[in-house]
Amino acid sequence: LNNAGVMAIPDLRLTKDGYEKTFQTNHLGHFALTSTLLPLLSSHARVINVSSQGYLFASKNGLELDNLNGEREYGPWSSYGQSKLENILFTNELQKRAQNSESHSNLTAFSLHPGAVQTDLARYIIGEEKFISMKENGFSNWKDKLVMESLAKFVLTVQEGASTQVFLASQDVGSLEAGKFFDAGKVTAVQAFAADEAKGVALWDVSEKLSGVKFE
C-alpha cells in the first residue's frame, strides 16, 4: 500500500537525491519501494497506489515528461496533480506488465481517490509553522478556530478516508477490476490522458533510470 505523500508545497524544493520533493515523495519513492519488495511478495499480491482526483490539476495535455522535476516550471498544485497522475499511470503500466509476465501474472494493482481527509497534508496550505503551532498549542485566535472547525465538517475522518484502501486490500480480488481507479469503493473512469499507455511506458523507463531500480 503506497500511501505516503505531500501536497501543495509552496515552492520548488529538492530532496537530498536532487529530485523535486513532490515527484520523489508521491511517485518515485513508491516506484522504487514496490520494485524492491516485489521479489518478496506473494505471486497473488496486490499493489494499491493512493492517487487522487487531484490528478485533474495536471496538464490537460497529460504527463509532462520534460517537467517531472520542475525543470521548466513549478506550481504547488500542478506539481501535486502531476504526481497523482503518475500514480495512475504507474498502476496501469504495472498491471499490464504483471499480466504479461510469468512470475507475476496473478498480481493485481489498483489506484484510488481517498477523498478530502483530515491529515497533515494541509500543512503546506496553512503554513508549516502555523500548522505545527496549531497542532501543539491549539488555535491562537477565534478566526482560526472558526475556519478550521467549519472545514472539518466537510472533510473525512482518517478512518473514512482509509475505507477505499481497506476495501481494495481485503475484498475478494476476483470481484475487483484489476488496474482500475477507484473512488468511494467503486471503479471510476479517468480522463483519457490518465490512460495514455505511451506516457505510462515513458514514465516507467525514466523512473527506473532515476531510481536506479528495475522490476525483475
Tab-separated table of C-alpha atoms in Angstrom:
chain	number	residue	atom	x	y	z
A	1	LEU	CA	0.000	0.000	0.000
A	2	ASN	CA	1.751	3.125	-1.268
A	3	ASN	CA	0.181	5.921	0.748
A	4	ALA	CA	2.909	8.419	1.698
A	5	GLY	CA	2.538	11.818	0.133
A	6	VAL	CA	2.887	15.582	0.233
A	7	MET	CA	0.623	18.241	-1.253
A	8	ALA	CA	0.904	21.830	-2.489
A	9	ILE	CA	4.476	22.552	-1.403
A	10	PRO	CA	4.629	26.329	-1.955
A	11	ASP	CA	7.960	26.492	-3.761
A	12	LEU	CA	10.360	24.238	-5.634
A	13	ARG	CA	12.262	22.063	-3.163
A	14	LEU	CA	14.766	19.368	-3.995
A	15	THR	CA	15.442	16.257	-1.937
A	16	LYS	CA	18.948	15.231	-0.981
A	17	ASP	CA	18.832	12.989	-4.050
A	18	GLY	CA	18.323	16.055	-6.231
A	19	TYR	CA	14.708	15.425	-7.238
A	20	GLU	CA	11.688	17.669	-6.816
A	21	LYS	CA	10.147	16.795	-3.458
A	22	THR	CA	6.577	16.136	-4.628
A	23	PHE	CA	7.735	13.946	-7.508
A	24	GLN	CA	10.051	11.858	-5.337
A	25	THR	CA	7.702	11.525	-2.368
A	26	ASN	CA	4.476	10.846	-4.245
A	27	HIS	CA	5.756	8.732	-7.135
A	28	LEU	CA	9.429	7.873	-7.408
A	29	GLY	CA	9.704	6.542	-3.857
A	30	HIS	CA	6.653	4.340	-4.376
A	31	PHE	CA	8.071	3.048	-7.626
A	32	ALA	CA	11.401	2.164	-6.000
A	33	LEU	CA	9.778	0.578	-2.926
A	34	THR	CA	7.428	-1.574	-4.993
A	35	SER	CA	10.267	-2.720	-7.217
A	36	THR	CA	12.458	-3.597	-4.236
A	37	LEU	CA	9.716	-5.533	-2.443
A	38	LEU	CA	8.354	-7.324	-5.490
A	39	PRO	CA	10.618	-10.424	-5.245
A	40	LEU	CA	9.431	-10.900	-1.648
A	41	LEU	CA	5.721	-10.611	-2.374
A	42	SER	CA	3.261	-13.419	-2.917
A	43	SER	CA	2.512	-14.277	-6.527
A	44	HIS	CA	-1.057	-13.130	-5.789
A	45	ALA	CA	-0.020	-9.854	-4.167
A	46	ARG	CA	-1.941	-6.613	-4.519
A	47	VAL	CA	-0.285	-3.245	-5.043
A	48	ILE	CA	-2.502	-0.328	-4.035
A	49	ASN	CA	-1.428	3.178	-5.001
A	50	VAL	CA	-3.168	6.081	-3.291
A	51	SER	CA	-3.720	8.646	-6.019
A	52	SER	CA	-6.359	11.388	-6.012
A	53	GLN	CA	-8.902	13.155	-8.150
A	54	GLY	CA	-6.273	15.853	-7.803
A	55	TYR	CA	-4.682	14.312	-10.906
A	56	LEU	CA	-7.033	16.711	-12.719
A	57	PHE	CA	-4.704	19.543	-11.654
A	58	ALA	CA	-2.133	18.129	-14.066
A	59	SER	CA	-1.820	19.481	-17.587
A	60	LYS	CA	-4.706	18.503	-19.833
A	61	ASN	CA	-2.036	17.517	-22.350
A	62	GLY	CA	-1.104	14.722	-19.991
A	63	LEU	CA	2.122	13.875	-18.234
A	64	GLU	CA	4.839	16.469	-18.814
A	65	LEU	CA	7.905	14.287	-19.123
A	66	ASP	CA	10.134	17.327	-19.582
A	67	ASN	CA	8.962	18.797	-16.292
A	68	LEU	CA	8.998	15.903	-13.813
A	69	ASN	CA	11.379	17.775	-11.525
A	70	GLY	CA	10.030	21.240	-12.156
A	71	GLU	CA	12.777	21.848	-14.712
A	72	ARG	CA	10.583	24.081	-16.860
A	73	GLU	CA	8.152	25.476	-14.306
A	74	TYR	CA	6.845	24.691	-10.850
A	75	GLY	CA	3.430	25.208	-9.304
A	76	PRO	CA	2.242	23.824	-5.947
A	77	TRP	CA	-0.947	22.364	-7.369
A	78	SER	CA	0.222	21.453	-10.852
A	79	SER	CA	3.133	19.526	-9.327
A	80	TYR	CA	0.750	17.720	-6.989
A	81	GLY	CA	-1.614	16.969	-9.866
A	82	GLN	CA	1.198	15.593	-11.980
A	83	SER	CA	2.340	13.306	-9.143
A	84	LYS	CA	-1.192	11.927	-8.708
A	85	LEU	CA	-1.363	11.361	-12.467
A	86	GLU	CA	1.913	9.454	-12.173
A	87	ASN	CA	0.316	7.191	-9.546
A	88	ILE	CA	-2.408	6.243	-12.016
A	89	LEU	CA	-0.047	5.742	-14.966
A	90	PHE	CA	2.272	3.634	-12.786
A	91	THR	CA	-0.651	1.464	-11.696
A	92	ASN	CA	-1.800	0.978	-15.288
A	93	GLU	CA	1.643	0.017	-16.522
A	94	LEU	CA	2.375	-2.242	-13.535
A	95	GLN	CA	-0.840	-4.164	-14.147
A	96	LYS	CA	-0.068	-4.570	-17.842
A	97	ARG	CA	3.481	-5.780	-17.222
A	98	ALA	CA	2.369	-8.153	-14.478
A	99	GLN	CA	-0.213	-9.787	-16.727
A	100	ASN	CA	2.433	-10.326	-19.410
A	101	SER	CA	4.994	-11.843	-17.040
A	102	GLU	CA	5.405	-15.450	-15.964
A	103	SER	CA	6.215	-14.841	-12.302
A	104	HIS	CA	3.702	-12.081	-11.511
A	105	SER	CA	0.765	-12.825	-13.784
A	106	ASN	CA	-1.583	-13.033	-10.768
A	107	LEU	CA	-0.501	-9.722	-9.251
A	108	THR	CA	-3.196	-7.044	-9.188
A	109	ALA	CA	-2.694	-3.294	-8.988
A	110	PHE	CA	-5.172	-0.562	-8.136
A	111	SER	CA	-5.176	3.209	-7.771
A	112	LEU	CA	-7.706	5.232	-5.822
A	113	HIS	CA	-9.025	8.565	-4.617
A	114	PRO	CA	-9.332	8.617	-0.794
A	115	GLY	CA	-11.353	11.829	-0.632
A	116	ALA	CA	-10.582	15.024	1.272
A	117	VAL	CA	-9.282	13.692	4.578
A	118	GLN	CA	-8.218	15.278	7.879
A	119	THR	CA	-4.497	14.608	7.647
A	120	ASP	CA	-1.245	16.542	7.803
A	121	LEU	CA	-1.358	17.089	4.035
A	122	ALA	CA	-2.776	20.539	4.770
A	123	ARG	CA	0.438	21.660	6.434
A	124	TYR	CA	1.735	23.459	3.343
A	125	ILE	CA	-1.598	25.171	2.656
A	126	ILE	CA	-1.830	26.591	6.165
A	127	GLY	CA	1.907	27.162	6.510
A	128	GLU	CA	4.264	24.764	8.261
A	129	GLU	CA	4.983	26.868	11.342
A	130	LYS	CA	1.342	27.763	11.886
A	131	PHE	CA	0.242	24.186	11.281
A	132	ILE	CA	2.688	22.807	13.861
A	133	SER	CA	1.709	25.516	16.354
A	134	MET	CA	-1.983	24.717	15.929
A	135	LYS	CA	-1.354	21.013	16.496
A	136	GLU	CA	0.777	21.608	19.591
A	137	ASN	CA	-0.926	24.617	21.169
A	138	GLY	CA	-4.408	24.778	19.698
A	139	PHE	CA	-5.941	27.746	17.902
A	140	SER	CA	-4.322	31.121	18.520
A	141	ASN	CA	-7.455	33.098	17.749
A	142	TRP	CA	-11.188	32.659	17.228
A	143	LYS	CA	-10.930	33.175	13.448
A	144	ASP	CA	-8.626	30.180	13.011
A	145	LYS	CA	-10.889	28.112	15.244
A	146	LEU	CA	-13.989	29.061	13.268
A	147	VAL	CA	-12.400	28.391	9.878
A	148	MET	CA	-10.816	25.064	10.805
A	149	GLU	CA	-13.852	23.712	12.643
A	150	SER	CA	-16.084	24.717	9.730
A	151	LEU	CA	-13.818	22.992	7.226
A	152	ALA	CA	-13.747	19.862	9.380
A	153	LYS	CA	-17.440	19.367	8.709
A	154	PHE	CA	-16.759	18.873	5.007
A	155	VAL	CA	-13.794	16.503	5.125
A	156	LEU	CA	-13.496	12.836	6.006
A	157	THR	CA	-12.010	11.372	9.150
A	158	VAL	CA	-8.864	9.299	8.721
A	159	GLN	CA	-10.931	6.149	9.182
A	160	GLU	CA	-13.400	7.224	6.499
A	161	GLY	CA	-10.597	8.252	4.175
A	162	ALA	CA	-8.966	4.827	4.502
A	163	SER	CA	-12.146	2.959	3.573
A	164	THR	CA	-11.396	2.501	-0.133
A	165	GLN	CA	-7.848	1.408	0.624
A	166	VAL	CA	-9.088	-1.157	3.136
A	167	PHE	CA	-11.765	-2.283	0.685
A	168	LEU	CA	-9.216	-2.908	-2.078
A	169	ALA	CA	-6.854	-4.693	0.304
A	170	SER	CA	-9.482	-7.007	1.782
A	171	GLN	CA	-12.159	-7.587	-0.851
A	172	ASP	CA	-12.200	-10.853	-2.791
A	173	VAL	CA	-9.821	-9.972	-5.610
A	174	GLY	CA	-11.968	-11.868	-8.103
A	175	SER	CA	-14.671	-9.250	-7.686
A	176	LEU	CA	-12.343	-6.316	-8.400
A	177	GLU	CA	-11.302	-4.911	-11.768
A	178	ALA	CA	-7.513	-5.025	-11.790
A	179	GLY	CA	-5.644	-1.941	-12.897
A	180	LYS	CA	-8.605	0.372	-12.358
A	181	PHE	CA	-9.052	3.654	-10.485
A	182	PHE	CA	-11.456	3.531	-7.533
A	183	ASP	CA	-13.382	6.256	-5.733
A	184	ALA	CA	-15.654	5.522	-2.759
A	185	GLY	CA	-15.169	1.797	-3.338
A	186	LYS	CA	-16.283	1.885	-6.968
A	187	VAL	CA	-14.475	1.859	-10.312
A	188	THR	CA	-14.350	5.392	-11.655
A	189	ALA	CA	-13.452	6.385	-15.193
A	190	VAL	CA	-10.411	8.625	-15.612
A	191	GLN	CA	-9.668	11.210	-18.265
A	192	ALA	CA	-8.028	9.949	-21.457
A	193	PHE	CA	-4.669	11.493	-20.553
A	194	ALA	CA	-4.599	9.315	-17.401
A	195	ALA	CA	-4.904	6.189	-19.548
A	196	ASP	CA	-2.152	7.118	-22.012
A	197	GLU	CA	-0.167	3.904	-22.481
A	198	ALA	CA	2.740	5.599	-24.227
A	199	LYS	CA	3.162	8.067	-21.357
A	200	GLY	CA	2.926	5.166	-18.904
A	201	VAL	CA	5.787	3.361	-20.625
A	202	ALA	CA	7.869	6.532	-20.792
A	203	LEU	CA	7.276	7.263	-17.096
A	204	TRP	CA	8.270	3.703	-16.230
A	205	ASP	CA	11.527	3.987	-18.177
A	206	VAL	CA	12.530	7.301	-16.653
A	207	SER	CA	11.541	6.091	-13.168
A	208	GLU	CA	13.854	3.094	-13.496
A	209	LYS	CA	16.646	5.379	-14.618
A	210	LEU	CA	16.190	7.964	-11.850
A	211	SER	CA	15.573	5.490	-9.008
A	212	GLY	CA	18.263	3.052	-10.100
A	213	VAL	CA	15.950	0.053	-9.652
A	214	LYS	CA	14.373	-2.265	-12.173
A	215	PHE	CA	11.378	-4.519	-11.961
A	216	GLU	CA	12.508	-8.101	-12.451
